[in-house]
Coordinates of C-alpha atoms and ligand atoms in Angstrom, one line a residue:
M12 CA 65.5 128.7 95.8
T13 CA 63.5 127.8 98.9
E14 CA 64.7 124.9 101.1
T15 CA 61.6 122.8 101.3
A16 CA 59.2 121.7 98.6
P17 CA 55.4 122.1 99.0
L18 CA 54.0 119.0 100.5
D19 CA 52.1 117.9 97.5
L20 CA 55.2 117.7 95.3
R21 CA 57.3 116.1 97.9
N22 CA 54.6 113.6 98.8
R23 CA 54.1 112.7 95.2
A24 CA 57.9 112.1 94.8
A25 CA 57.9 110.1 98.0
D26 CA 55.0 107.9 96.9
A27 CA 56.6 107.3 93.5
L28 CA 60.0 106.4 95.1
R29 CA 58.3 104.1 97.6
A30 CA 56.3 102.4 94.9
C31 CA 59.5 101.6 93.0
G32 CA 61.2 100.3 96.2
T33 CA 63.9 103.0 96.0
D34 CA 66.6 103.4 98.6
V35 CA 67.5 107.1 98.7
P36 CA 71.0 108.0 99.9
F37 CA 70.2 111.1 101.9
G38 CA 73.1 113.5 102.5
D39 CA 74.4 117.0 102.0
D40 CA 75.9 117.0 98.5
V41 CA 73.4 116.9 95.6
P42 CA 70.0 118.8 95.8
A43 CA 67.2 116.9 94.1
M44 CA 65.3 119.9 93.0
S45 CA 62.0 120.2 91.1
P46 CA 62.0 122.8 88.3
I47 CA 58.2 123.0 88.7
D48 CA 58.6 125.5 91.6
G49 CA 62.4 125.5 92.1
T50 CA 62.3 123.9 95.5
V51 CA 64.6 121.2 96.9
L52 CA 62.8 117.9 97.5
Y53 CA 65.7 116.1 99.1
T54 CA 69.4 116.4 99.4
L55 CA 71.5 113.4 98.5
R56 CA 74.9 112.1 99.2
A57 CA 77.3 112.0 96.2
S58 CA 79.1 108.8 95.4
S59 CA 82.6 108.9 96.8
P60 CA 85.7 108.0 94.7
D61 CA 85.9 104.7 96.6
E62 CA 82.2 103.9 95.9
V63 CA 82.8 104.6 92.2
T64 CA 85.8 102.2 92.2
A65 CA 83.7 99.6 94.0
A66 CA 80.8 99.9 91.6
I67 CA 83.2 99.4 88.6
E68 CA 84.9 96.5 90.4
S69 CA 81.5 94.8 91.1
A70 CA 80.5 95.3 87.5
R71 CA 83.7 93.8 86.3
H72 CA 83.1 90.8 88.6
A73 CA 79.5 90.5 87.4
F74 CA 80.8 90.6 83.8
S75 CA 82.9 87.4 84.3
Q76 CA 79.6 85.5 85.0
W77 CA 77.1 87.4 82.9
R78 CA 79.1 87.0 79.6
A79 CA 78.8 83.2 79.9
V80 CA 75.0 83.3 80.3
P81 CA 73.4 82.6 76.9
A82 CA 72.1 85.7 75.3
P83 CA 68.4 84.5 75.1
V84 CA 68.6 83.7 78.9
R85 CA 70.0 87.2 79.5
G86 CA 66.9 88.4 77.7
A87 CA 64.8 87.1 80.6
L88 CA 66.2 89.9 82.8
V89 CA 65.3 92.5 80.3
R90 CA 61.8 91.0 79.8
R91 CA 61.2 91.2 83.6
L92 CA 62.6 94.8 83.7
G93 CA 60.1 95.7 81.0
E94 CA 57.3 94.2 83.1
L95 CA 58.3 96.2 86.2
L96 CA 58.6 99.4 84.2
T97 CA 55.1 98.8 82.9
E98 CA 53.8 98.1 86.4
H99 CA 55.5 101.3 87.7
K100 CA 54.9 103.5 84.6
R101 CA 52.8 106.1 86.4
S102 CA 55.3 106.5 89.3
L103 CA 58.3 106.8 87.0
A104 CA 56.5 109.3 84.9
D105 CA 55.6 111.3 88.0
L106 CA 59.3 111.4 88.9
V107 CA 60.2 112.5 85.3
T108 CA 57.7 115.4 85.6
I109 CA 58.8 116.3 89.0
E110 CA 62.6 116.3 88.2
A111 CA 62.7 117.2 84.5
G112 CA 59.5 119.3 84.3
K113 CA 58.0 117.4 81.4
I114 CA 54.2 117.4 80.9
P115 CA 52.7 114.0 82.0
S116 CA 51.9 112.9 78.5
E117 CA 55.6 113.3 77.5
A118 CA 56.8 111.8 80.8
L119 CA 54.6 108.7 80.2
G120 CA 55.9 108.6 76.6
E121 CA 59.4 108.6 77.9
V122 CA 58.7 105.6 80.2
Q123 CA 56.9 103.9 77.3
E124 CA 60.2 104.3 75.4
M125 CA 61.9 102.4 78.1
I126 CA 59.3 99.6 77.9
D127 CA 59.6 99.5 74.1
V128 CA 63.4 99.2 74.1
C129 CA 63.2 96.4 76.6
E130 CA 60.9 94.6 74.2
F131 CA 63.2 95.3 71.3
A132 CA 66.2 94.1 73.3
V133 CA 64.6 90.8 74.3
G134 CA 64.1 90.2 70.5
I135 CA 67.7 91.2 69.8
S136 CA 68.9 88.7 72.4
R137 CA 68.1 86.0 69.9
Q138 CA 69.5 87.9 66.9
L139 CA 73.1 88.8 67.8
Y140 CA 74.0 87.5 64.4
G141 CA 77.5 87.1 63.0
R142 CA 78.2 86.4 59.4
T143 CA 79.8 83.4 57.6
M144 CA 81.9 84.3 54.6
P145 CA 83.2 82.0 51.9
S146 CA 86.8 81.2 52.7
E147 CA 89.3 81.3 49.8
R148 CA 90.9 78.1 51.2
P149 CA 89.5 74.6 50.8
G150 CA 88.4 72.9 54.0
H151 CA 88.1 76.2 55.9
R152 CA 85.3 78.1 57.4
L153 CA 85.5 81.9 57.9
M154 CA 83.0 83.5 60.2
E155 CA 82.6 86.3 62.8
T156 CA 81.2 86.0 66.3
W157 CA 80.0 88.7 68.6
H158 CA 81.0 88.5 72.2
P159 CA 80.1 90.7 75.3
L160 CA 82.4 93.7 75.5
G161 CA 82.7 94.5 79.2
V162 CA 81.5 97.2 81.7
V163 CA 79.5 99.9 80.0
G164 CA 79.6 103.4 81.7
V165 CA 76.5 105.4 80.9
I166 CA 76.5 109.1 81.4
S167 CA 73.1 110.7 80.8
A168 CA 71.6 114.2 80.4
F169 CA 68.8 115.7 82.4
N170 CA 66.3 116.1 79.6
F171 CA 65.8 112.4 79.0
P172 CA 66.5 111.2 82.5
V173 CA 65.4 107.6 81.9
A174 CA 64.9 106.8 78.2
V175 CA 68.5 107.3 77.2
W176 CA 69.6 105.1 80.1
A177 CA 67.2 102.3 79.0
W178 CA 68.4 102.5 75.4
N179 CA 71.8 101.7 76.7
A180 CA 71.1 99.4 79.6
A181 CA 68.5 97.1 77.9
I182 CA 70.8 96.5 74.9
A183 CA 73.9 96.2 77.1
F184 CA 72.3 93.6 79.3
V185 CA 71.3 91.3 76.4
C186 CA 74.8 91.8 74.9
G187 CA 76.3 90.5 78.1
D188 CA 77.5 93.8 79.6
P189 CA 77.1 95.2 83.1
V190 CA 76.1 98.9 83.4
V191 CA 77.4 101.6 85.8
W192 CA 75.2 104.7 85.3
K193 CA 76.0 108.2 86.2
P194 CA 72.7 110.1 85.6
S195 CA 72.5 113.9 85.4
E196 CA 72.9 115.4 88.9
L197 CA 69.7 117.3 88.0
T198 CA 67.6 114.1 87.9
P199 CA 69.0 111.7 90.5
L200 CA 65.7 110.4 92.0
T201 CA 64.3 109.1 88.7
A202 CA 67.6 107.2 88.2
L203 CA 67.5 105.7 91.7
A204 CA 63.9 104.5 91.1
C205 CA 65.1 102.8 87.8
D206 CA 68.0 101.2 89.6
A207 CA 65.7 99.7 92.3
L208 CA 63.6 98.1 89.5
V209 CA 66.7 96.7 87.7
R210 CA 68.0 95.2 91.0
R211 CA 64.6 93.6 91.6
A212 CA 64.5 92.2 88.1
A213 CA 68.1 90.9 88.5
A214 CA 67.3 89.3 91.8
E215 CA 64.2 87.6 90.4
T216 CA 65.9 86.3 87.3
G217 CA 69.1 85.1 89.0
A218 CA 71.4 87.7 87.3
P219 CA 74.6 88.4 89.2
D220 CA 75.1 91.1 91.8
G221 CA 76.8 94.2 90.6
L222 CA 75.2 94.0 87.1
H223 CA 73.9 97.5 87.6
S224 CA 74.6 100.5 89.8
V225 CA 74.0 104.2 89.9
L226 CA 76.5 106.8 90.8
I227 CA 75.2 110.1 92.2
G228 CA 77.1 113.3 91.4
S229 CA 78.2 115.7 88.7
G230 CA 81.1 115.9 86.2
P231 CA 83.9 114.7 88.4
V232 CA 82.0 111.5 89.3
G233 CA 81.5 110.9 85.5
E234 CA 85.2 111.6 84.9
Q235 CA 86.2 108.7 87.1
L236 CA 84.1 106.4 84.8
V237 CA 85.6 108.0 81.8
D238 CA 89.2 107.4 83.0
D239 CA 88.9 103.9 84.4
P240 CA 90.4 101.3 82.0
R241 CA 88.0 98.7 83.4
V242 CA 85.1 100.6 81.7
A243 CA 85.2 99.2 78.1
L244 CA 82.6 101.5 76.7
V245 CA 81.6 105.0 77.8
S246 CA 78.2 106.0 76.4
A247 CA 77.9 109.7 77.1
T248 CA 74.8 111.8 76.3
G249 CA 74.9 115.6 76.9
S250 CA 76.3 118.8 75.6
V251 CA 79.0 119.2 72.9
R252 CA 81.2 120.7 75.7
M253 CA 80.9 117.5 77.7
G254 CA 81.7 115.4 74.7
R255 CA 84.8 117.4 74.0
E256 CA 86.0 116.6 77.5
V257 CA 85.0 112.9 77.5
G258 CA 85.9 111.8 73.9
P259 CA 89.7 112.5 74.0
R260 CA 90.0 111.1 77.5
V261 CA 88.4 107.8 76.6
A262 CA 90.4 107.7 73.3
A263 CA 93.7 108.3 75.2
R264 CA 93.2 104.9 77.0
F265 CA 91.9 103.3 73.7
G266 CA 88.5 102.8 75.3
R267 CA 85.4 102.8 73.3
C268 CA 83.2 105.8 73.3
L269 CA 79.6 106.4 72.1
L270 CA 78.8 110.1 72.1
E271 CA 75.2 111.5 71.8
L272 CA 75.7 115.3 71.9
G273 CA 73.8 118.5 71.1
G274 CA 71.8 119.2 68.0
N275 CA 70.7 122.3 66.1
N276 CA 67.9 120.8 64.2
A277 CA 66.2 122.3 61.2
A278 CA 63.1 121.7 59.0
V279 CA 62.7 122.9 55.4
V280 CA 59.2 124.0 54.5
A281 CA 58.7 123.8 50.7
P282 CA 56.0 125.6 48.7
S283 CA 54.0 122.3 48.3
A284 CA 53.9 121.6 52.0
D285 CA 50.6 120.6 53.7
L286 CA 50.6 123.6 56.0
D287 CA 48.1 122.3 58.6
L288 CA 50.3 119.3 59.1
T289 CA 53.5 121.4 59.0
V290 CA 52.3 123.8 61.6
R291 CA 51.4 121.0 64.0
G292 CA 54.7 119.2 63.4
V293 CA 56.7 122.4 63.9
V294 CA 55.0 123.5 67.1
F295 CA 55.4 120.1 68.8
A296 CA 59.0 119.8 67.7
A297 CA 60.0 123.4 68.6
A298 CA 58.0 124.1 71.8
G299 CA 57.4 120.6 73.2
T300 CA 59.5 119.8 76.3
A301 CA 60.0 123.6 76.5
G302 CA 62.6 123.3 73.7
Q303 CA 64.7 121.0 75.9
R304 CA 65.1 118.0 73.6
C305 CA 68.3 117.2 71.7
T306 CA 66.0 116.9 68.7
T307 CA 64.1 120.1 69.3
L308 CA 63.4 122.1 66.2
R309 CA 65.6 125.2 66.3
R310 CA 65.7 126.4 62.7
L311 CA 62.8 126.7 60.2
I312 CA 63.9 127.2 56.6
V313 CA 60.9 128.3 54.7
H314 CA 60.4 129.0 51.0
S315 CA 60.1 132.8 50.5
S316 CA 56.7 132.4 48.7
I317 CA 55.1 131.1 51.9
V318 CA 57.3 132.4 54.7
E319 CA 54.8 135.1 55.8
T320 CA 52.0 132.6 56.0
V321 CA 54.0 130.1 57.9
V322 CA 55.3 132.6 60.4
D323 CA 51.7 133.9 61.0
R324 CA 50.3 130.4 61.5
V325 CA 53.1 129.3 63.8
A326 CA 52.8 132.5 65.8
D327 CA 49.1 132.0 66.2
A328 CA 49.7 128.5 67.5
Y329 CA 52.4 129.7 69.8
R330 CA 50.1 132.3 71.3
Q331 CA 47.7 129.5 72.3
L332 CA 50.3 127.4 74.1
R333 CA 49.7 127.2 77.8
V334 CA 52.9 127.6 79.7
G335 CA 52.9 126.6 83.4
D336 CA 52.9 123.8 86.0
P337 CA 53.2 120.6 83.9
F338 CA 50.8 118.8 86.3
E339 CA 48.0 121.3 85.4
D340 CA 45.5 120.3 82.8
G341 CA 45.9 121.9 79.4
V342 CA 49.6 123.0 80.0
L343 CA 51.8 122.1 77.1
V344 CA 55.0 123.9 78.0
G345 CA 56.5 123.2 81.4
P346 CA 59.5 124.9 83.1
L347 CA 63.1 125.3 82.0
I348 CA 65.3 123.2 84.1
R349 CA 67.3 125.9 85.9
E350 CA 67.8 129.7 86.0
R351 CA 70.8 129.4 83.8
S352 CA 68.6 128.2 80.9
W353 CA 66.7 131.5 81.1
A354 CA 69.9 133.4 81.1
A355 CA 71.0 131.5 78.0
M356 CA 67.6 132.2 76.3
T357 CA 67.7 135.9 76.9
S358 CA 71.3 136.2 75.9
A359 CA 70.5 134.3 72.6
L360 CA 67.5 136.6 71.9
D361 CA 69.7 139.7 72.5
H362 CA 72.3 138.3 70.1
A363 CA 69.6 137.5 67.5
R364 CA 68.2 141.1 67.8
A365 CA 71.7 142.5 67.4
A366 CA 72.1 140.4 64.2
G367 CA 69.0 142.0 62.8
G368 CA 66.4 139.4 64.0
T369 CA 62.9 140.3 65.1
V370 CA 61.1 138.5 67.9
V371 CA 57.7 137.8 66.4
C372 CA 56.2 136.4 69.6
G373 CA 57.2 134.8 72.9
G374 CA 60.5 135.0 74.7
E375 CA 58.9 136.4 77.9
R376 CA 59.4 135.2 81.4
V377 CA 56.2 133.9 83.1
D378 CA 55.8 135.4 86.5
R379 CA 55.6 132.4 88.9
D380 CA 58.0 130.2 91.0
G381 CA 60.3 128.2 88.8
V382 CA 61.7 129.3 85.4
Y383 CA 58.9 129.5 82.9
A384 CA 59.3 131.1 79.4
S385 CA 57.0 131.5 76.5
P386 CA 58.5 129.9 73.4
A387 CA 60.0 132.4 71.1
L388 CA 59.6 132.7 67.3
V389 CA 62.3 134.8 65.7
R390 CA 62.6 136.0 62.1
M391 CA 66.3 136.2 61.1
P392 CA 67.7 137.9 58.0
E393 CA 70.5 135.3 57.8
Q394 CA 72.0 132.4 59.6
A395 CA 73.9 134.5 62.1
A396 CA 76.4 133.0 64.7
V397 CA 73.7 132.7 67.4
V398 CA 71.5 130.6 65.0
R399 CA 74.4 128.2 64.4
E400 CA 74.6 127.4 68.2
E401 CA 72.4 125.2 70.2
T402 CA 70.6 127.3 72.9
F403 CA 68.9 124.7 75.1
A404 CA 65.6 126.7 75.4
P405 CA 62.5 127.2 73.2
I406 CA 63.7 129.5 70.5
L407 CA 62.7 128.9 66.9
Y408 CA 64.6 130.9 64.3
V409 CA 63.0 131.4 60.9
L410 CA 65.1 131.8 57.7
S411 CA 63.9 131.9 54.1
Y412 CA 65.2 130.4 50.9
D413 CA 64.5 130.5 47.1
T414 CA 66.0 127.2 45.8
L415 CA 66.2 123.8 47.4
D416 CA 70.0 123.8 46.9
E417 CA 70.1 127.0 49.0
A418 CA 67.8 125.5 51.7
I419 CA 70.0 122.4 51.9
A420 CA 73.2 124.5 52.1
L421 CA 71.7 126.6 54.9
H422 CA 70.4 123.4 56.6
N423 CA 73.8 121.8 56.7
D424 CA 75.8 124.9 57.5
V425 CA 75.9 124.3 61.3
P426 CA 78.4 122.4 63.4
Q427 CA 75.8 119.9 64.7
G428 CA 74.1 117.0 62.7
L429 CA 71.4 115.4 64.7
A430 CA 67.8 115.6 63.4
S431 CA 66.3 117.2 60.3
A432 CA 63.0 117.3 58.3
I433 CA 61.5 118.5 55.1
F434 CA 57.8 119.3 54.7
T435 CA 56.9 118.8 51.1
L436 CA 54.5 116.9 48.9
D437 CA 57.0 116.9 46.0
Q438 CA 58.6 113.5 45.8
R439 CA 61.7 114.9 44.0
E440 CA 62.3 117.3 46.8
A441 CA 61.7 114.7 49.5
E442 CA 64.1 112.2 47.9
R443 CA 66.7 114.9 47.3
F444 CA 66.6 115.9 51.0
L445 CA 67.2 112.2 52.0
A446 CA 69.9 111.6 49.4
A447 CA 73.7 111.7 49.9
D448 CA 73.8 115.4 48.9
G449 CA 70.8 116.3 51.1
S450 CA 70.6 116.5 54.9
D451 CA 73.8 115.6 56.6
C452 CA 72.1 114.6 59.8
G453 CA 71.8 111.2 61.5
I454 CA 68.0 111.5 61.4
A455 CA 66.3 112.9 58.3
N456 CA 62.4 112.9 58.1
V457 CA 59.8 113.8 55.6
N458 CA 56.5 115.4 56.7
I459 CA 57.1 114.9 60.4
G460 CA 59.1 117.1 62.8
T461 CA 62.6 116.6 64.1
S462 CA 61.7 115.2 67.5
G463 CA 59.9 112.1 68.8
A464 CA 62.0 109.3 67.3
E465 CA 60.8 105.7 67.6
I466 CA 63.2 103.2 69.3
G467 CA 63.3 100.8 66.4
G468 CA 65.7 103.0 64.4
A469 CA 69.3 103.8 65.3
F470 CA 69.4 107.1 67.1
G471 CA 72.3 109.6 66.8
G472 CA 73.9 112.3 64.7
E473 CA 77.0 113.4 62.9
K474 CA 79.6 116.2 63.2
D475 CA 79.6 117.8 66.6
T476 CA 76.7 115.6 67.7
G477 CA 79.3 112.9 68.2
G478 CA 78.6 110.1 65.7
G479 CA 77.2 107.6 68.1
R480 CA 74.2 105.4 67.4
E481 CA 71.9 104.0 70.1
S482 CA 68.7 102.1 70.6
G483 CA 67.4 100.2 67.5
S484 CA 68.6 98.7 64.2
D485 CA 72.1 97.2 64.7
S486 CA 73.2 99.7 67.4
W487 CA 73.8 96.6 69.6
K488 CA 77.1 96.1 67.8
A489 CA 78.6 99.0 69.8
Y490 CA 78.1 97.0 73.0
M491 CA 79.9 93.9 71.7
R492 CA 83.3 92.9 70.4
R493 CA 83.6 91.1 67.1
A494 CA 85.9 88.1 66.7
T495 CA 86.8 86.8 63.2
N496 CA 87.3 83.1 63.3
T497 CA 89.0 80.8 60.7
V498 CA 88.5 77.1 61.2
N499 CA 90.5 74.6 59.2
Y500 CA 88.7 71.3 59.1
S501 CA 91.1 69.8 56.4
D502 CA 94.4 68.0 56.8
Q503 CA 96.3 70.6 54.8
L504 CA 97.6 74.0 55.8
P505 CA 97.1 76.3 52.8
L506 CA 98.1 79.9 53.5
A507 CA 95.9 82.8 52.4
Q508 CA 96.8 84.7 49.3
G509 CA 98.7 81.6 48.0
V510 CA 101.7 82.3 50.2
H511 CA 104.2 79.4 50.5
F512 CA 106.4 79.1 53.6
E513 CA 108.3 75.9 53.4
Ligands
NAD27 P1 75.6 118.3 80.2 O1 76.6 118.1 79.2 O2 75.6 119.4 81.1 O3 75.6 117.0 81.2 C1 75.3 115.7 80.7 C2 75.9 114.7 81.6 O4 77.4 114.7 81.5 C3 75.6 114.9 83.1 O5 75.4 113.6 83.6 C4 76.9 115.5 83.6 O6 77.1 115.3 85.0 C5 77.9 114.8 82.8 N1 79.2 115.5 82.7 C6 79.4 116.8 82.5 N2 80.8 117.0 82.4 C7 81.4 115.8 82.4 C8 82.7 115.4 82.3 N3 83.7 116.3 82.2 N4 83.0 114.1 82.4 C9 82.0 113.2 82.6 N5 80.7 113.5 82.7 C10 80.4 114.9 82.6 O7 74.1 118.2 79.5 P2 72.7 118.5 80.0 O8 72.5 120.0 80.3 O9 72.3 117.6 81.1 O10 71.8 118.1 78.8 C11 71.5 118.9 77.7 C12 72.5 118.6 76.5 O11 72.4 117.2 76.2 C13 72.0 119.3 75.3 O12 73.2 119.8 74.6 C14 71.3 118.2 74.5 O13 71.3 118.4 73.1 C15 72.2 117.0 74.8 N6 71.4 115.8 74.6 C16 71.8 115.0 73.5 C17 71.1 113.8 73.3 C18 71.4 113.0 72.1 O14 71.0 111.8 72.1 N7 72.2 113.4 71.1 C19 70.1 113.4 74.2 C20 69.8 114.2 75.3 C21 70.5 115.4 75.5

């Protein structure tokens, strides 16, 4: 690691930060490094324990005002935030590329996801519906009301440095909740730029101070959020290891937890699959973002009658992928985030070989500054232990099957349960995969890959993936508390279930 970044990268980051009106807390604790060449752009000061406490206290104070603002009026803040994100789309995408290493098209897509979820949240602000149920008692009304929950602590991962925050923040704001955000220590600049835009949107729309803040630092800073009883909901995105630490701690204080953890996503390729479409879907899902998406395709389960063809075609496509500086034209695979990702990748490939696997192509280090690896395609004789783990790097393991039951059993036989897909033109197979005895994942697709979800659906997964749901559909319910109300408008006092007490 060298101490200073080349001027063009640093200038580009400085321009983007300036455009967003970002106040950068320079210091000696947290290096803001670009994986593009492994250089440090700036070093930041970590939030102190007192600052964490103060941020939570300000959020709690903001909550007492914000919860009383009508939800459609709260929507005005999110509408303005969406406008500012649109205005600064290019700058934010530049920061995503600089800090997370995504190619510009994917970085712009990530910012678009923030804009989309703001739009969705504004709509939701007028649809925080409760139900009215028929009461069993005459002259009574039975209904439920959704109220703001309290301070939401958001802990996010490096690989979606802004979209995951926006899924949480946009919905939390319209639900009446303040947000204290601890982004990944690997992507602090992008987070600070978003914070500047939220503060501006809040000031312009009259939202209370303290409604949003960012904490800089690593696990211990997050732990303070996790343990603080004033944080009503901890929404944590990251590895299963992190979730295993966070979940029980929040549960011990009866806080609410929303966990979005690792995946080990698979696609089944059936004999009837449209192979042109399949290969394109597989390559984007497996090699896009250099294999560093929670929804990255990691296992390909192919019918034995077509497995050789599919492997040849995916390998051909893999050999044409350009790996390199994401800002360079034509590059589709950027860097791995840190050196340890390469160590994890080589270790997984060694384990795969030891379990009888064959590396068909890729898995090589590209000789340049930063950590660049060619995506690896690996034939496996069976679903060995290494295949059942999430290695956060571009490795696609190929397994074969003979019956759909066998494919589904292999598919579900991993600890994680995030995203899944089947490529088939056979409606019976497609429906079976989506049925109760099909894929056990939170996301199950037909004829598209495992990654690249839209914001309109609820996002999340089962088993070790943590069970949380974020973003679209009725995910907003996690950010509110439900009150059941019974109103007696009669002059009698009948008790439920016919009970007499007189
Ligand atoms: P990570 O678990 O190392 O870190 C995630 C966040 O948790 C960071 O902000 C980190 O500082 C914080 N953290 C770590 N230990 C903590 C603790 N004890 N208490 C509180 N906070 C703590 O993950 P990463 O390497 O940044 O991201 C990659 C992982 O995230 C992969 O496993 C990926 O699948 C997963 N991920 C999941 C989703 C999803 O929606 N399911 C989305 C993105 C990433």
